mmCIF file of C-alpha atoms in Angstrom:
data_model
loop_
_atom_site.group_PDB
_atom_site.id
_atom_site.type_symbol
_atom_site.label_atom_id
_atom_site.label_comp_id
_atom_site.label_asym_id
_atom_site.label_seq_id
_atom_site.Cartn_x
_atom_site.Cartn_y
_atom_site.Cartn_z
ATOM 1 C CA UNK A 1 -56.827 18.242 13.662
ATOM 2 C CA UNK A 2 -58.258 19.513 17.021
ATOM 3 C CA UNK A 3 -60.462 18.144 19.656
ATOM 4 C CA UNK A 4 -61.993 19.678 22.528
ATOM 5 C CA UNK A 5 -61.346 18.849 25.679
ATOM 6 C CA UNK A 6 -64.560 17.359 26.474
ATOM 7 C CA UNK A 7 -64.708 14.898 23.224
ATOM 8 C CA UNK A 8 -61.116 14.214 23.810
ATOM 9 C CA UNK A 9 -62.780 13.233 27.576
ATOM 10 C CA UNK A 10 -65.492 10.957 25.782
ATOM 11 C CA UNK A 11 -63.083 9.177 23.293
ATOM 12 C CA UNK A 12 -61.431 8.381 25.903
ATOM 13 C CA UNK A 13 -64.007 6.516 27.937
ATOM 14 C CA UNK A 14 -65.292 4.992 24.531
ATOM 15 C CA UNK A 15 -62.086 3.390 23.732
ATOM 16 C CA UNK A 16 -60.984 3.118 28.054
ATOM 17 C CA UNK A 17 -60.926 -1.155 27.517
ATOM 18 C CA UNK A 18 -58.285 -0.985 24.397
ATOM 19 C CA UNK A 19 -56.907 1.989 25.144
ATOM 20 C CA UNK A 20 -54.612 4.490 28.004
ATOM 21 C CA UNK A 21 -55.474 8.097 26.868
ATOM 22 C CA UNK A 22 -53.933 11.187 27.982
ATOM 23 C CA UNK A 23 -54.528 15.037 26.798
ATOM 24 C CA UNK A 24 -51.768 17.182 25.258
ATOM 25 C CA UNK A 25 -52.358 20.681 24.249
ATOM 26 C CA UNK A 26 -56.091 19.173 24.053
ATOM 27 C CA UNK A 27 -55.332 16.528 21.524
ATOM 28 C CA UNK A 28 -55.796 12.848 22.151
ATOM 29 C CA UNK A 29 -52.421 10.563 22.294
ATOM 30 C CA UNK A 30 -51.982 6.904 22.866
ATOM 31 C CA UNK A 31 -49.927 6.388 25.665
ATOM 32 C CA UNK A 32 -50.404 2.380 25.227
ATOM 33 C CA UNK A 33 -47.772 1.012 22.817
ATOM 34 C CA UNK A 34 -49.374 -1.659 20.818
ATOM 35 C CA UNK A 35 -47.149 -5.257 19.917
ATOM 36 C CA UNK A 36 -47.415 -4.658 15.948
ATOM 37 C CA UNK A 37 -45.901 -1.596 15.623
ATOM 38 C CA UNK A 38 -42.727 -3.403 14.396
ATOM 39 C CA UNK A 39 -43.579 -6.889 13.348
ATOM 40 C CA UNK A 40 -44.260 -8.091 9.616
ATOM 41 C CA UNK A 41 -44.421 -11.341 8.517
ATOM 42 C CA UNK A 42 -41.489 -12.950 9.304
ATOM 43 C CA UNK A 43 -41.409 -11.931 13.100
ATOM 44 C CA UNK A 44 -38.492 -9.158 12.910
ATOM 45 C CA UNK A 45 -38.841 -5.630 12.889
ATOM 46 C CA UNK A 46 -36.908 -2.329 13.075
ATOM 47 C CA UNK A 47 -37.095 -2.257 16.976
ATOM 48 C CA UNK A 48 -35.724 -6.129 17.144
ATOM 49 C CA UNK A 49 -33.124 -4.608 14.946
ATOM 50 C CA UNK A 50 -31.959 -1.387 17.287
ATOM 51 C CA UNK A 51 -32.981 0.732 15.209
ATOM 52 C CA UNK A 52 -36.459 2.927 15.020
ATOM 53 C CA UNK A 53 -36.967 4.011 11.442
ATOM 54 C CA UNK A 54 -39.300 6.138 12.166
ATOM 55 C CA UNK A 55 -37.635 8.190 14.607
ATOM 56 C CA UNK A 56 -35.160 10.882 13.386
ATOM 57 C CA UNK A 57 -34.685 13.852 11.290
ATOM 58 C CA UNK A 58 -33.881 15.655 7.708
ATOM 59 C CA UNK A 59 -31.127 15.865 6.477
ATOM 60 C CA UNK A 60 -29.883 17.497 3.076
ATOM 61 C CA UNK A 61 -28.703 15.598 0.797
ATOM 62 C CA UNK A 62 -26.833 16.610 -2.619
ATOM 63 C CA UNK A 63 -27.598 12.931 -4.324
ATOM 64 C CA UNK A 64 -31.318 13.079 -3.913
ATOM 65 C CA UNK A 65 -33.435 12.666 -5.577
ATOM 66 C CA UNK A 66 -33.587 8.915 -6.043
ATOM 67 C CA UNK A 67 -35.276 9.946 -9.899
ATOM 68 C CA UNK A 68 -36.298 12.394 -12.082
ATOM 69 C CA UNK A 69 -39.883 12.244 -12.477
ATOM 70 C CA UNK A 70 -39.898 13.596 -15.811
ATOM 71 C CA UNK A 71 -38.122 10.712 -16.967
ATOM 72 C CA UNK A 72 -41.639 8.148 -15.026
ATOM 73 C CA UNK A 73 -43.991 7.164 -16.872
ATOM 74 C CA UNK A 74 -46.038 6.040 -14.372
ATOM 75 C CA UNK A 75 -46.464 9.487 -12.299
ATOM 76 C CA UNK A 76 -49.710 10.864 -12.814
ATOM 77 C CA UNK A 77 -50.334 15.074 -12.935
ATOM 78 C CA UNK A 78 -51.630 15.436 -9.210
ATOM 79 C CA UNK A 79 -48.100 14.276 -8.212
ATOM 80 C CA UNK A 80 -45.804 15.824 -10.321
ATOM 81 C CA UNK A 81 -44.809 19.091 -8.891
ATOM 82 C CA UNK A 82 -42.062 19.627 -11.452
ATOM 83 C CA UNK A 83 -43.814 19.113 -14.410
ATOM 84 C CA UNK A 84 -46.803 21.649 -13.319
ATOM 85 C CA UNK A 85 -45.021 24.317 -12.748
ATOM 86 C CA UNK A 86 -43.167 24.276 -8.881
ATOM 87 C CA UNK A 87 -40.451 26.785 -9.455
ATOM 88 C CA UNK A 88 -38.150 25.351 -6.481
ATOM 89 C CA UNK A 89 -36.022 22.202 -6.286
ATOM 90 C CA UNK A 90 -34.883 22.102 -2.771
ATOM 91 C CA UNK A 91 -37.406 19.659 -1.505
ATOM 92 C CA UNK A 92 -36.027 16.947 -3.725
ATOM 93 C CA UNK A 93 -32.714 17.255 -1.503
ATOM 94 C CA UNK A 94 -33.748 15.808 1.604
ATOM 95 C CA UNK A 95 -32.716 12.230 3.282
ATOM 96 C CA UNK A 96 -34.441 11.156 6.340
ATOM 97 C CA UNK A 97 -31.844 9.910 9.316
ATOM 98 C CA UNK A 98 -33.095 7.927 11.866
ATOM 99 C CA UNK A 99 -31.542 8.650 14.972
ATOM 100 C CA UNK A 100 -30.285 5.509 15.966
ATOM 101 C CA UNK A 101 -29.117 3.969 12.545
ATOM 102 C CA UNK A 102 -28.691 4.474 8.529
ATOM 103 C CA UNK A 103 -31.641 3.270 6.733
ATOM 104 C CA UNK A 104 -30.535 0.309 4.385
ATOM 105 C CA UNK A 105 -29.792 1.579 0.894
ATOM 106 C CA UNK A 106 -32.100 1.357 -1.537
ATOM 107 C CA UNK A 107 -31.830 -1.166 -4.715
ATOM 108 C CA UNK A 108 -34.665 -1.263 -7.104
ATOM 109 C CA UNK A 109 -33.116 -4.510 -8.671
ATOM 110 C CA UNK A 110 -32.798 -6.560 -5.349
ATOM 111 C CA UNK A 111 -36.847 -5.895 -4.335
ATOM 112 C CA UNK A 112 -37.478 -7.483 -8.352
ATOM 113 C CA UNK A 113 -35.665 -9.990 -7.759
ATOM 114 C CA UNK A 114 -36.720 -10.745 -4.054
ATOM 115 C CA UNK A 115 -40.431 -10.713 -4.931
ATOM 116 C CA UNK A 116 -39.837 -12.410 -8.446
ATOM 117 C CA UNK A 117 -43.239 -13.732 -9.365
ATOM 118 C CA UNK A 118 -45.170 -11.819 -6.876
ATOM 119 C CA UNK A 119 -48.121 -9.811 -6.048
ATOM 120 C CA UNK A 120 -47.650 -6.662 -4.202
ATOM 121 C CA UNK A 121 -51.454 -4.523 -3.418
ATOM 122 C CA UNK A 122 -51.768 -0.865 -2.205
ATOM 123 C CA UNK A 123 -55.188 -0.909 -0.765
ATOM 124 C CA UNK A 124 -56.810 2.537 0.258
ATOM 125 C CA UNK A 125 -57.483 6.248 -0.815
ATOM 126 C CA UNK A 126 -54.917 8.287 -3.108
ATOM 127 C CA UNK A 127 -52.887 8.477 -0.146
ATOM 128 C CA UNK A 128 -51.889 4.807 -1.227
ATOM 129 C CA UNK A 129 -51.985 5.707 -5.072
ATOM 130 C CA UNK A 130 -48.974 8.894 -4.017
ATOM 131 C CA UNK A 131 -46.903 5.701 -2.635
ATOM 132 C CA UNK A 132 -47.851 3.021 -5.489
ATOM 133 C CA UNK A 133 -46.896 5.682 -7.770
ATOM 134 C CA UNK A 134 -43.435 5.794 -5.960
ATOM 135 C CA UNK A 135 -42.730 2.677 -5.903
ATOM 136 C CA UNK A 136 -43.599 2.257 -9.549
ATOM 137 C CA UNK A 137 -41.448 5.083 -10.563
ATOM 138 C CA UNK A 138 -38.137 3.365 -7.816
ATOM 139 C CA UNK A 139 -38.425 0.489 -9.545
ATOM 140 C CA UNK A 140 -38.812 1.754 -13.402
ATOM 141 C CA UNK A 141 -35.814 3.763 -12.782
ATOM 142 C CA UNK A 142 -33.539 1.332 -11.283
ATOM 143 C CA UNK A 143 -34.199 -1.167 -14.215
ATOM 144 C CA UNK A 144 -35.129 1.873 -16.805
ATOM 145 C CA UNK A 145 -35.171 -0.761 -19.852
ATOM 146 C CA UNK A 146 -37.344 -3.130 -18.422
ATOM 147 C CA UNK A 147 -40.637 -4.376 -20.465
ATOM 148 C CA UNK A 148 -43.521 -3.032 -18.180
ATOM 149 C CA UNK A 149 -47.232 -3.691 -18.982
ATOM 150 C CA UNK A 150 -49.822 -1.407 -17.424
ATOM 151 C CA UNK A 151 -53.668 -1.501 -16.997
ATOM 152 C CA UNK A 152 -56.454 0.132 -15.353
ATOM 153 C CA UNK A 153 -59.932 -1.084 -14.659
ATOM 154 C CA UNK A 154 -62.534 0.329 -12.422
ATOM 155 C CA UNK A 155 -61.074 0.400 -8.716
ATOM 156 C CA UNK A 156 -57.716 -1.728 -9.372
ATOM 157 C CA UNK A 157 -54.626 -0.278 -11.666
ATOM 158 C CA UNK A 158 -51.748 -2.501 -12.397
ATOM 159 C CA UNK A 159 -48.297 -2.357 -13.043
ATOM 160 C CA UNK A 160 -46.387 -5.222 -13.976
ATOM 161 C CA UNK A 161 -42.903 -5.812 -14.452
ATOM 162 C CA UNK A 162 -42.448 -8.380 -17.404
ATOM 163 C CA UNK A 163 -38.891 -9.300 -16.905
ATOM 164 C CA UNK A 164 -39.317 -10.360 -13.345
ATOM 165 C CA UNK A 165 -42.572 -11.389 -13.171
ATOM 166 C CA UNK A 166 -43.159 -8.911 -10.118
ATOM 167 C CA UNK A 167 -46.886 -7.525 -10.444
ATOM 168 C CA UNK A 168 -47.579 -3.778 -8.518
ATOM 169 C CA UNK A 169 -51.376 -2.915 -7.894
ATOM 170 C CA UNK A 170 -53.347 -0.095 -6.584
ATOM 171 C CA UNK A 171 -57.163 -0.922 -5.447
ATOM 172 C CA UNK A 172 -58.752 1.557 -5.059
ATOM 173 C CA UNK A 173 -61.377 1.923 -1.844
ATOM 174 C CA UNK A 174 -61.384 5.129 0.390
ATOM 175 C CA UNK A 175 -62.498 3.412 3.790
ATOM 176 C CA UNK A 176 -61.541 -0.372 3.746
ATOM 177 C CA UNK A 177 -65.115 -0.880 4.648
ATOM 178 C CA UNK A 178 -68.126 -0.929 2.054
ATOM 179 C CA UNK A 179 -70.350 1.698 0.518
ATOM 180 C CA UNK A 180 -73.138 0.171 -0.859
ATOM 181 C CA UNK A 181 -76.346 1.918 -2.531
ATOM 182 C CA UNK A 182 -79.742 0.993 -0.993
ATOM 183 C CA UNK A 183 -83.360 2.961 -1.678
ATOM 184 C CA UNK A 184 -82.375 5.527 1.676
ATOM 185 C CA UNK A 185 -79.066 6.443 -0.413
ATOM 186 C CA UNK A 186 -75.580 5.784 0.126
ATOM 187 C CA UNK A 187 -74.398 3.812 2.981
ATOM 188 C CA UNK A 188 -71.239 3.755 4.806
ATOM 189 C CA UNK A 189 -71.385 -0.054 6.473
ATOM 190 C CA UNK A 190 -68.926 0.201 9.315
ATOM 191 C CA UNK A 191 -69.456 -3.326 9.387
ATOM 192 C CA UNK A 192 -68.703 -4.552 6.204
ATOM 193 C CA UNK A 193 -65.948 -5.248 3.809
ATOM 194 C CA UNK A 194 -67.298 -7.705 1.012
ATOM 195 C CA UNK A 195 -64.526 -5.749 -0.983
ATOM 196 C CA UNK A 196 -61.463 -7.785 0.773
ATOM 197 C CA UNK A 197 -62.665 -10.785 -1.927
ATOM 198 C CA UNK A 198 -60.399 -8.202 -4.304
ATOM 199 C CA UNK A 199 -57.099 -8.707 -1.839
ATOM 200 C CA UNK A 200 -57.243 -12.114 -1.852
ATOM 201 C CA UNK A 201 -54.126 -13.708 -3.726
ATOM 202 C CA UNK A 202 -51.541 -10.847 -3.193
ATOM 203 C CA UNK A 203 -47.954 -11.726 -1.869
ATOM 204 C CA UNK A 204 -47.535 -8.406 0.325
ATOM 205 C CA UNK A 205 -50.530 -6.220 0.997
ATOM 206 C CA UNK A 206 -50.194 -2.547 2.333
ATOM 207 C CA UNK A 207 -53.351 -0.750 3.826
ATOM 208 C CA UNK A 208 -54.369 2.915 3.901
ATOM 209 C CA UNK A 209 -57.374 4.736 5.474
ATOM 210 C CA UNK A 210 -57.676 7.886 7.245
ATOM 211 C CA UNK A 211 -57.459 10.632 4.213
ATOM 212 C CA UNK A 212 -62.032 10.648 3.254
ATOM 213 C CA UNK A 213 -62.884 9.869 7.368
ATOM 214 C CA UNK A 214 -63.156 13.619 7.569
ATOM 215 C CA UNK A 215 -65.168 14.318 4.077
ATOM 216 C CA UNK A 216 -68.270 16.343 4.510
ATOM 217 C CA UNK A 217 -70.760 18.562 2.219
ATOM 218 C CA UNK A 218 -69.819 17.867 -1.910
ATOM 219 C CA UNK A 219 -67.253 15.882 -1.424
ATOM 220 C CA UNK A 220 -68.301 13.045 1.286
ATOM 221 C CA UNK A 221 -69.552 9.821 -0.326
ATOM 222 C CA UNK A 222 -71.811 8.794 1.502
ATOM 223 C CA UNK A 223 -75.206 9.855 2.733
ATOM 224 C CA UNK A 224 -75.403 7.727 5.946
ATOM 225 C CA UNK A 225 -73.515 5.174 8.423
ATOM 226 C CA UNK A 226 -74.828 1.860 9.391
ATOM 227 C CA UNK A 227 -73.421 -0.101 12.491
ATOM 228 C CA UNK A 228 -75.383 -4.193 12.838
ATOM 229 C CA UNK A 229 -79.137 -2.197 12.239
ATOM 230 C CA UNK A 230 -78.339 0.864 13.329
ATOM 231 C CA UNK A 231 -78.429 3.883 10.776
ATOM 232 C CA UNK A 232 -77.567 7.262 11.270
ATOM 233 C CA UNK A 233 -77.365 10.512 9.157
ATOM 234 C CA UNK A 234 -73.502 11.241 10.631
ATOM 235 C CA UNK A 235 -71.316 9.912 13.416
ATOM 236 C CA UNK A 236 -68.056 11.508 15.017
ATOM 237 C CA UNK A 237 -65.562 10.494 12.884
ATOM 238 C CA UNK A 238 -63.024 9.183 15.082
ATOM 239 C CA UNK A 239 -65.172 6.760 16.281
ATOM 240 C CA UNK A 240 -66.563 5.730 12.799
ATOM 241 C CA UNK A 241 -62.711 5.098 11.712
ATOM 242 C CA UNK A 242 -62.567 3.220 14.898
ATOM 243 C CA UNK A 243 -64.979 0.657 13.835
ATOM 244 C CA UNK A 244 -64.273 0.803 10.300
ATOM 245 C CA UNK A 245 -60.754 0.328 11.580
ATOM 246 C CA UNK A 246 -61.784 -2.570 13.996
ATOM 247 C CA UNK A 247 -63.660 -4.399 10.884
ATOM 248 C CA UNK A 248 -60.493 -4.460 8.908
ATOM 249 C CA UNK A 249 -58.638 -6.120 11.566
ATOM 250 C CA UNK A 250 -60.999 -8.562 11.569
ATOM 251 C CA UNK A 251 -61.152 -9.070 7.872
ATOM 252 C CA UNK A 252 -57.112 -10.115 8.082
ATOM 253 C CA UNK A 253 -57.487 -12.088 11.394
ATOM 254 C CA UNK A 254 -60.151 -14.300 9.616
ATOM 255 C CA UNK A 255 -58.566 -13.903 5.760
ATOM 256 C CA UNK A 256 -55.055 -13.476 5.607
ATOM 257 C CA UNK A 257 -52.398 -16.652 5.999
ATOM 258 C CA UNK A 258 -49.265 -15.435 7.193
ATOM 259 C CA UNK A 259 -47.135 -18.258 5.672
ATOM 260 C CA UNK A 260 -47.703 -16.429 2.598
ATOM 261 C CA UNK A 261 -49.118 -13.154 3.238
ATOM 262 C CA UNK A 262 -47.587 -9.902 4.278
ATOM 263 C CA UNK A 263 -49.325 -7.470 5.669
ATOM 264 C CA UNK A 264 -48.067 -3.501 6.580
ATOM 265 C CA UNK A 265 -50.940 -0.557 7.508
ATOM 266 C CA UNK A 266 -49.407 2.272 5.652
ATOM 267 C CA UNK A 267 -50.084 4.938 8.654
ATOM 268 C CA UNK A 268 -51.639 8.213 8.979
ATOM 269 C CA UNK A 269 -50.318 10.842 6.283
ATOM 270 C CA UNK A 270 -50.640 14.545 7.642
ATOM 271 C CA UNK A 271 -52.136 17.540 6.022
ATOM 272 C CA UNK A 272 -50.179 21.329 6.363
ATOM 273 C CA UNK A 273 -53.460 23.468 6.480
ATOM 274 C CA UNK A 274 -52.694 25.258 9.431
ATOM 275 C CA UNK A 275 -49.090 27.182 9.662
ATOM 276 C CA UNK A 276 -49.400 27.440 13.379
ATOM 277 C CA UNK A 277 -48.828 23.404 13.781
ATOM 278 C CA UNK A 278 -44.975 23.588 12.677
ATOM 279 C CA UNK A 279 -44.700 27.186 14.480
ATOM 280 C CA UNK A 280 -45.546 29.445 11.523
ATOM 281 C CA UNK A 281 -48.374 31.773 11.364
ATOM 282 C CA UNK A 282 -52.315 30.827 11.497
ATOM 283 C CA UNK A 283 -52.882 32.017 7.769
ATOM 284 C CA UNK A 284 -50.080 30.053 6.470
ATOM 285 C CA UNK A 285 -50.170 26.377 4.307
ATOM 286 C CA UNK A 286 -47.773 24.282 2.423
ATOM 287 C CA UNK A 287 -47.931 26.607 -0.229
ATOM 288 C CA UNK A 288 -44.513 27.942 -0.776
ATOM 289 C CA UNK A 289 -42.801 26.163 1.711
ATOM 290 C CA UNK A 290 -39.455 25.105 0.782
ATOM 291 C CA UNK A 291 -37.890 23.449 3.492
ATOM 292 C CA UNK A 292 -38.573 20.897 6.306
ATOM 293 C CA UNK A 293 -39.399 21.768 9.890
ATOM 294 C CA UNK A 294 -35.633 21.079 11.464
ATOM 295 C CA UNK A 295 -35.460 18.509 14.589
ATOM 296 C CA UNK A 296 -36.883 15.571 15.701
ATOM 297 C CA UNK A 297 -40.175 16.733 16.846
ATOM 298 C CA UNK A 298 -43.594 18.139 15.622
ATOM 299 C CA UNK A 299 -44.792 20.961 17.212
ATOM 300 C CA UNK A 300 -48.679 20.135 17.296
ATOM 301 C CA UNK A 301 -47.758 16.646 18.061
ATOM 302 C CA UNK A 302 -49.194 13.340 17.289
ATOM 303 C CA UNK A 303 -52.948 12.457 15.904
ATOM 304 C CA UNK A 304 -55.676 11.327 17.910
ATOM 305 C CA UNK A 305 -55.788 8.899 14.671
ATOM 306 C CA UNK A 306 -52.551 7.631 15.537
ATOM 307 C CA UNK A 307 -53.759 6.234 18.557
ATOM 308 C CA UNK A 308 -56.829 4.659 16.689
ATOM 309 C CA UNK A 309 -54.734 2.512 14.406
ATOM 310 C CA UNK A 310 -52.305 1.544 17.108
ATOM 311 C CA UNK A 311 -55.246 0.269 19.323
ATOM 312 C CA UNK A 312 -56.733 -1.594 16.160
ATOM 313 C CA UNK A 313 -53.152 -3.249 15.407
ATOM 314 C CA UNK A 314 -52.561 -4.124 18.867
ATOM 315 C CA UNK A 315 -56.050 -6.289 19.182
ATOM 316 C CA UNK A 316 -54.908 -8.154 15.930
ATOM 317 C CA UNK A 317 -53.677 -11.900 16.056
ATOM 318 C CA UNK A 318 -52.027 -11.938 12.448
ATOM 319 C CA UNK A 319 -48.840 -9.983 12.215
ATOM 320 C CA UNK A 320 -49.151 -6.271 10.699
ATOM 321 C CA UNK A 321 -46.229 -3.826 10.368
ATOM 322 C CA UNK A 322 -46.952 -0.194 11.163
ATOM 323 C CA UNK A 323 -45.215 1.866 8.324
ATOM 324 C CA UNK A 324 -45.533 3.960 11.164
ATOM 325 C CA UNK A 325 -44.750 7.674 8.805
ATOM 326 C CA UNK A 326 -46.990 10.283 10.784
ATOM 327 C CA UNK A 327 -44.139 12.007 12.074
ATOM 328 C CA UNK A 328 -41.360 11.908 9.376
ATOM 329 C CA UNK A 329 -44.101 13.267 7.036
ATOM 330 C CA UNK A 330 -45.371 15.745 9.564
ATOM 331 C CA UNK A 331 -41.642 17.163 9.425
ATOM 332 C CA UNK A 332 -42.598 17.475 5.829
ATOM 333 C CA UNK A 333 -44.634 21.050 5.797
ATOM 334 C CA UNK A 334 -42.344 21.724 2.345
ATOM 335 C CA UNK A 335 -43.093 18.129 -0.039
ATOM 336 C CA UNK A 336 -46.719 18.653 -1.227
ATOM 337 C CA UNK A 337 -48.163 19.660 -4.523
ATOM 338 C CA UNK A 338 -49.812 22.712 -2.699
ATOM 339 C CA UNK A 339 -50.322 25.298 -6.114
ATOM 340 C CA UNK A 340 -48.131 22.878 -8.504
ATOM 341 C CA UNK A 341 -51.057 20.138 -9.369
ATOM 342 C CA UNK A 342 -51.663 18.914 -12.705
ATOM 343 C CA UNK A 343 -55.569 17.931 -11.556
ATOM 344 C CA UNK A 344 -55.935 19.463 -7.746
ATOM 345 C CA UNK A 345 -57.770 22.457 -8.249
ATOM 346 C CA UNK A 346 -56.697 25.392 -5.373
ATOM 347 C CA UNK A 347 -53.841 24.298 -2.852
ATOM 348 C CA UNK A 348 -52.832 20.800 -2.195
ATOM 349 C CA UNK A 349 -51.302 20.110 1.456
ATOM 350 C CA UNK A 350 -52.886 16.160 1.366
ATOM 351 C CA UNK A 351 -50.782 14.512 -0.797
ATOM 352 C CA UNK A 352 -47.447 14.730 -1.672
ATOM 353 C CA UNK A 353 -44.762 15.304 -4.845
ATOM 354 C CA UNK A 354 -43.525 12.242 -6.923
ATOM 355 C CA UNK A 355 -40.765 12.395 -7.007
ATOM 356 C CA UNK A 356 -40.445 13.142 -3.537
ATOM 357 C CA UNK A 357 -41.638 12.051 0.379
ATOM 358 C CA UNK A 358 -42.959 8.554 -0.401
ATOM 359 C CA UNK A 359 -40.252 7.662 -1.583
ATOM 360 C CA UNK A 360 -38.740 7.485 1.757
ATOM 361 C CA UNK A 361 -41.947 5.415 2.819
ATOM 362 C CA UNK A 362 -41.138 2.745 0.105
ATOM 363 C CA UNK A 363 -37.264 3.116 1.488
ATOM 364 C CA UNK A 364 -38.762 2.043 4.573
ATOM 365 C CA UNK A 365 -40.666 -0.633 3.459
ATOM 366 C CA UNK A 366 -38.223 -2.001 1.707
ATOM 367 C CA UNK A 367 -35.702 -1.695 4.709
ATOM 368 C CA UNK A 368 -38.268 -3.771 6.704
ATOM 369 C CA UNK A 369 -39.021 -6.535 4.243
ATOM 370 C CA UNK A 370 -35.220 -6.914 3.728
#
């Protein structure tokens, strides 16, 4: 996603008290490290550890993948690459390596057992649903004969493992912050999250939002954005995730007991519209990719987003963990749906294959609540 020069200039005087800014190849990048980037809920972290997770590269690997998603039944069509068609298999055969350490190895058993008679919520967009879905199918395939009850209702969808009394749940909201229908229309309230009442109760909570910020026409939600009493038709949206952002940190300064609670933000997932941000040509996508970009490093760089969230998490009081996975997904032009979509209509470079790269998110997260 590009910026101009000159907004790049303004963002950075509207966020100059929370925020140092700098311009690289005109894109907006934090340059202020925020506390939480590490921390969850017991007060250690990869970093305490000496060892960045989220720095590193791809590697291949001949015992990936972790599953066969044919054999889930809890991965719906958008995710499942194989099943719709995607005539390649070499995507499946990557490992991410940090650079200064092996992530933990996985065990599907251990995390039942750990969070026996839990709650564990995704909260966000389908961005969260790709990683629920994951998670769901880690877990059903390291304890394939487990009983397993399932429901969906309205905005939450639950998974629950019987045998270990560990319950899995996706709620569903696309900004964190409320949409609520008045005589103008539809109204984004920047300021407003009467939805948290739905979090309330869960064991481990992981938050999403970036993916429907950038909606317009059709497909946006919303017909305008309220801030206290102001309305408008449209605002930039960096600055509308900003405060939506900012309201959610709230909402888990004032909500969330950490004695019991843990919270993680879930980071910003990239898109691979444009071939010339790994190096490849300006009419090239995802679609057909087959391999990751090789290295350590991103060509187009980070996400004036990235710097949005990090600000937000750095001005909270409760402790939030930063799944930070912008650039170990960025590295990922080659692990999304693109043509192979069982309900994305046209070429999918948002989300991503199940199984597939969120799998090493939930490797992650399970890494950091170990």
């Amino acid at each position: 996603m590009g910026l101009s020069s000159s907004f790049s200039s303004l963002l950075c005087v509207y966020l100059l008290s929370i925020l140092a800014c700098s311009s690289v190849d005109g894109a907006l990048v934090g340059v202020l490290a925020h506390k939480s980037r590490h921390r969850h809920g017991n007060g250690g972290g990869a970093s305490e550890q000496g060892c960045n997770f989220f720095q590193g590269s791809w590697v291949y690997d001949e015992s990936y993948p972790l599953y066969d998603s044919s054999s889930c039944p809890f991965v719906e069509p958008e995710f499942d690459c194989q099943k719709y068609g995607r005539p390649d298999k070499l995507y499946l055969k990557y490992r991410w390596q940090p650079s200064g350490c092996d992530l933990p190895s996985y065990h599907g058993q251990d995390f039942l057992l750990k969070w026996r008679g839990k709650k564990i919520m995704f909260v966000g967009d389908s961005i969260s649903l790709n990683q629920w879905e994951s998670l769901n199918c880690m877990l059903h395939a390291a304890v394939p004969t487990a009983k397993t009850s399932f429901f969906r209702k309205d905005t939450l969808s639950t998974l629950r493992f019987e045998d270990y009394g560990v319950t899995i749940m996706y709620y569903r909201t696309t900004y964190l912050v409320d949409i609520v229908s008045e005589k103008i229309g539809r109204v984004l309230k920047l300021d407003s999250i009467e939805g948290g009442s739905a979090w309330l109760g869960a064991d481990l909570l992981i938050f999403n939002s970036w993916h429907w910020w950038t909606h317009k026409g059709s497909s946006q939600p919303w017909d305008y954005v309220q801030e206290g009493d102001q309305i408008y038709k449209d605002m930039d949206r960096l600055i509308a995730f900003s405060k939506g952002l900012a309201t959610w940190g709230r909402w888990v300064d004032t909500n969330i007991n950490s004695a019991t609670t843990k919270v993680f933000f879930q980071g910003i997932s990239p898109t691979h519209y444009q071939g010339q941000d790994w190096g490849g040509s300006s009419s090239k996508s995802c679609y057909k990719e087959t391999q990751p970009v090789s290295g350590s490093t991103y060509p187009a760089g980070s996400l004036p987003q990235q710097a949005i969230v990090r600000s937000v998490l750095s001005n909270i009081s409760k402790p939030v963990y930063l799944l930070d996975i912008t650039l170990l997904s960025q590295l990922r032009k080659d692990a999304h749906p693109s043509a192979y979509s069982g309900e994305h209509a046209g070429n999918d470079c948002s989300h991503w294959c199940v199984a597939g790269l969120p799998d090493t998110w939930n490797m992650i997260l399970y890494a950091a609540l170990s």
